[in-house]
Every structure is written in C-alpha cells, then in structure tokens.
Amino acid sequence: MAQEQSGNRPGYVAVEIYDQTYYLAGEDTEHIRGLAELVDTRMRAVAAGGRTVDSLRVAVLAALNLADELSQLAQ
C-alpha cells in the first residue's frame, strides 16, 4: 500500500509497492500515492492468481495488465 514517510528525503514522497519502498519526486503527492497503490494492488492480484513468486515477473505481468487496460481505453 502506498504511504508517505515524511522526513526521509525532502521533496520526495515515499511509497511502498509490493513490500519495497520507493522515493518518488513529483508535485502531486496524492496522485503519486494513488498510482503506487494501483500498482501495488495489481501486483498483489497477479501474485495471488499465479504461481510465480519472482517480483520482477509479477511486475511485468502487472504492467502488461495495466497496459492492456490503457490500450482498451484509448480505442
């Protein structure tokens, strides 16, 4: 789940995606948190529905799912 950890790095928002912390720069911290939460949720859904435990594979499959949704919206 995405969360802000103030004080760690000024000007950055800390988010947690699939049990890893990332420090991201951007002006709209709420938007960044929302995106991180979307990615985290999708990765956990992919992991729950499959047999892979490799986080890189889970991330790629989640990215493909999100890209598919985006391409369908663009049509």
PDB file of C-alpha atoms in Angstrom:
ATOM      1  CA  MET A   1       0.000   0.000   0.000  1.00  0.00           C
ATOM      2  CA  ALA A   2       1.252   3.464  -0.818  1.00  0.00           C
ATOM      3  CA  GLN A   3       2.230   5.627   2.095  1.00  0.00           C
ATOM      4  CA  GLU A   4       4.139   8.836   2.723  1.00  0.00           C
ATOM      5  CA  GLN A   5       7.068   8.738   5.096  1.00  0.00           C
ATOM      6  CA  SER A   6       7.926  12.358   5.777  1.00  0.00           C
ATOM      7  CA  GLY A   7      11.400  13.364   6.775  1.00  0.00           C
ATOM      8  CA  ASN A   8      13.229  10.639   4.852  1.00  0.00           C
ATOM      9  CA  ARG A   9      14.045  12.622   1.731  1.00  0.00           C
ATOM     10  CA  PRO A  10      12.893  16.229   1.345  1.00  0.00           C
ATOM     11  CA  GLY A  11      10.964  16.850  -1.875  1.00  0.00           C
ATOM     12  CA  TYR A  12      10.116  13.192  -2.346  1.00  0.00           C
ATOM     13  CA  VAL A  13       7.193  11.022  -1.405  1.00  0.00           C
ATOM     14  CA  ALA A  14       7.941   7.534  -0.107  1.00  0.00           C
ATOM     15  CA  VAL A  15       5.617   4.835  -1.373  1.00  0.00           C
ATOM     16  CA  GLU A  16       5.589   1.124  -0.761  1.00  0.00           C
ATOM     17  CA  ILE A  17       4.913  -1.155  -3.698  1.00  0.00           C
ATOM     18  CA  TYR A  18       4.955  -4.914  -3.205  1.00  0.00           C
ATOM     19  CA  ASP A  19       6.881  -4.579   0.065  1.00  0.00           C
ATOM     20  CA  GLN A  20       9.563  -2.319  -1.421  1.00  0.00           C
ATOM     21  CA  THR A  21       9.949   1.384  -0.620  1.00  0.00           C
ATOM     22  CA  TYR A  22      10.444   3.830  -3.477  1.00  0.00           C
ATOM     23  CA  TYR A  23      11.175   7.553  -3.168  1.00  0.00           C
ATOM     24  CA  LEU A  24       9.489   9.422  -5.983  1.00  0.00           C
ATOM     25  CA  ALA A  25       9.679  13.107  -6.874  1.00  0.00           C
ATOM     26  CA  GLY A  26       6.650  14.965  -8.120  1.00  0.00           C
ATOM     27  CA  GLU A  27       4.393  17.890  -7.418  1.00  0.00           C
ATOM     28  CA  ASP A  28       1.143  15.982  -6.868  1.00  0.00           C
ATOM     29  CA  THR A  29       1.899  13.619  -3.987  1.00  0.00           C
ATOM     30  CA  GLU A  30      -1.695  12.381  -3.766  1.00  0.00           C
ATOM     31  CA  HIS A  31      -1.575  11.380  -7.435  1.00  0.00           C
ATOM     32  CA  ILE A  32       1.750   9.601  -6.895  1.00  0.00           C
ATOM     33  CA  ARG A  33       0.348   7.750  -3.879  1.00  0.00           C
ATOM     34  CA  GLY A  34      -2.714   6.732  -5.895  1.00  0.00           C
ATOM     35  CA  LEU A  35      -0.610   5.382  -8.742  1.00  0.00           C
ATOM     36  CA  ALA A  36       1.613   3.475  -6.333  1.00  0.00           C
ATOM     37  CA  GLU A  37      -1.437   1.968  -4.661  1.00  0.00           C
ATOM     38  CA  LEU A  38      -2.825   0.926  -8.054  1.00  0.00           C
ATOM     39  CA  VAL A  39       0.454  -0.785  -8.983  1.00  0.00           C
ATOM     40  CA  ASP A  40       0.723  -2.447  -5.571  1.00  0.00           C
ATOM     41  CA  THR A  41      -2.852  -3.728  -5.801  1.00  0.00           C
ATOM     42  CA  ARG A  42      -2.341  -5.043  -9.321  1.00  0.00           C
ATOM     43  CA  MET A  43       0.919  -6.777  -8.415  1.00  0.00           C
ATOM     44  CA  ARG A  44      -0.700  -8.472  -5.437  1.00  0.00           C
ATOM     45  CA  ALA A  45      -3.622  -9.618  -7.601  1.00  0.00           C
ATOM     46  CA  VAL A  46      -1.240 -11.058 -10.201  1.00  0.00           C
ATOM     47  CA  ALA A  47       0.783 -12.817  -7.499  1.00  0.00           C
ATOM     48  CA  ALA A  48      -2.354 -14.249  -5.877  1.00  0.00           C
ATOM     49  CA  GLY A  49      -3.609 -15.608  -9.181  1.00  0.00           C
ATOM     50  CA  GLY A  50      -0.403 -17.259 -10.308  1.00  0.00           C
ATOM     51  CA  ARG A  51       2.406 -19.487  -9.222  1.00  0.00           C
ATOM     52  CA  THR A  52       5.304 -17.062  -9.554  1.00  0.00           C
ATOM     53  CA  VAL A  53       6.999 -15.508  -6.546  1.00  0.00           C
ATOM     54  CA  ASP A  54       9.578 -13.599  -8.592  1.00  0.00           C
ATOM     55  CA  SER A  55       8.754  -9.928  -8.050  1.00  0.00           C
ATOM     56  CA  LEU A  56      10.162  -8.928 -11.446  1.00  0.00           C
ATOM     57  CA  ARG A  57       7.837 -11.349 -13.235  1.00  0.00           C
ATOM     58  CA  VAL A  58       4.914 -10.157 -11.115  1.00  0.00           C
ATOM     59  CA  ALA A  59       5.763  -6.545 -12.014  1.00  0.00           C
ATOM     60  CA  VAL A  60       5.952  -7.299 -15.735  1.00  0.00           C
ATOM     61  CA  LEU A  61       2.631  -9.145 -15.690  1.00  0.00           C
ATOM     62  CA  ALA A  62       1.011  -6.300 -13.736  1.00  0.00           C
ATOM     63  CA  ALA A  63       2.430  -3.793 -16.235  1.00  0.00           C
ATOM     64  CA  LEU A  64       1.002  -5.823 -19.110  1.00  0.00           C
ATOM     65  CA  ASN A  65      -2.410  -5.856 -17.428  1.00  0.00           C
ATOM     66  CA  LEU A  66      -2.324  -2.090 -16.925  1.00  0.00           C
ATOM     67  CA  ALA A  67      -1.079  -1.502 -20.486  1.00  0.00           C
ATOM     68  CA  ASP A  68      -3.924  -3.636 -21.828  1.00  0.00           C
ATOM     69  CA  GLU A  69      -6.464  -1.572 -19.882  1.00  0.00           C
ATOM     70  CA  LEU A  70      -4.903   1.653 -21.148  1.00  0.00           C
ATOM     71  CA  SER A  71      -4.920   0.491 -24.760  1.00  0.00           C
ATOM     72  CA  GLN A  72      -8.586  -0.525 -24.496  1.00  0.00           C
ATOM     73  CA  LEU A  73      -9.470   2.922 -23.138  1.00  0.00           C
ATOM     74  CA  ALA A  74      -7.580   4.586 -25.998  1.00  0.00           C
ATOM     75  CA  GLN A  75      -9.652   2.799 -28.651  1.00  0.00           C
TER      76      GLN A  75
END
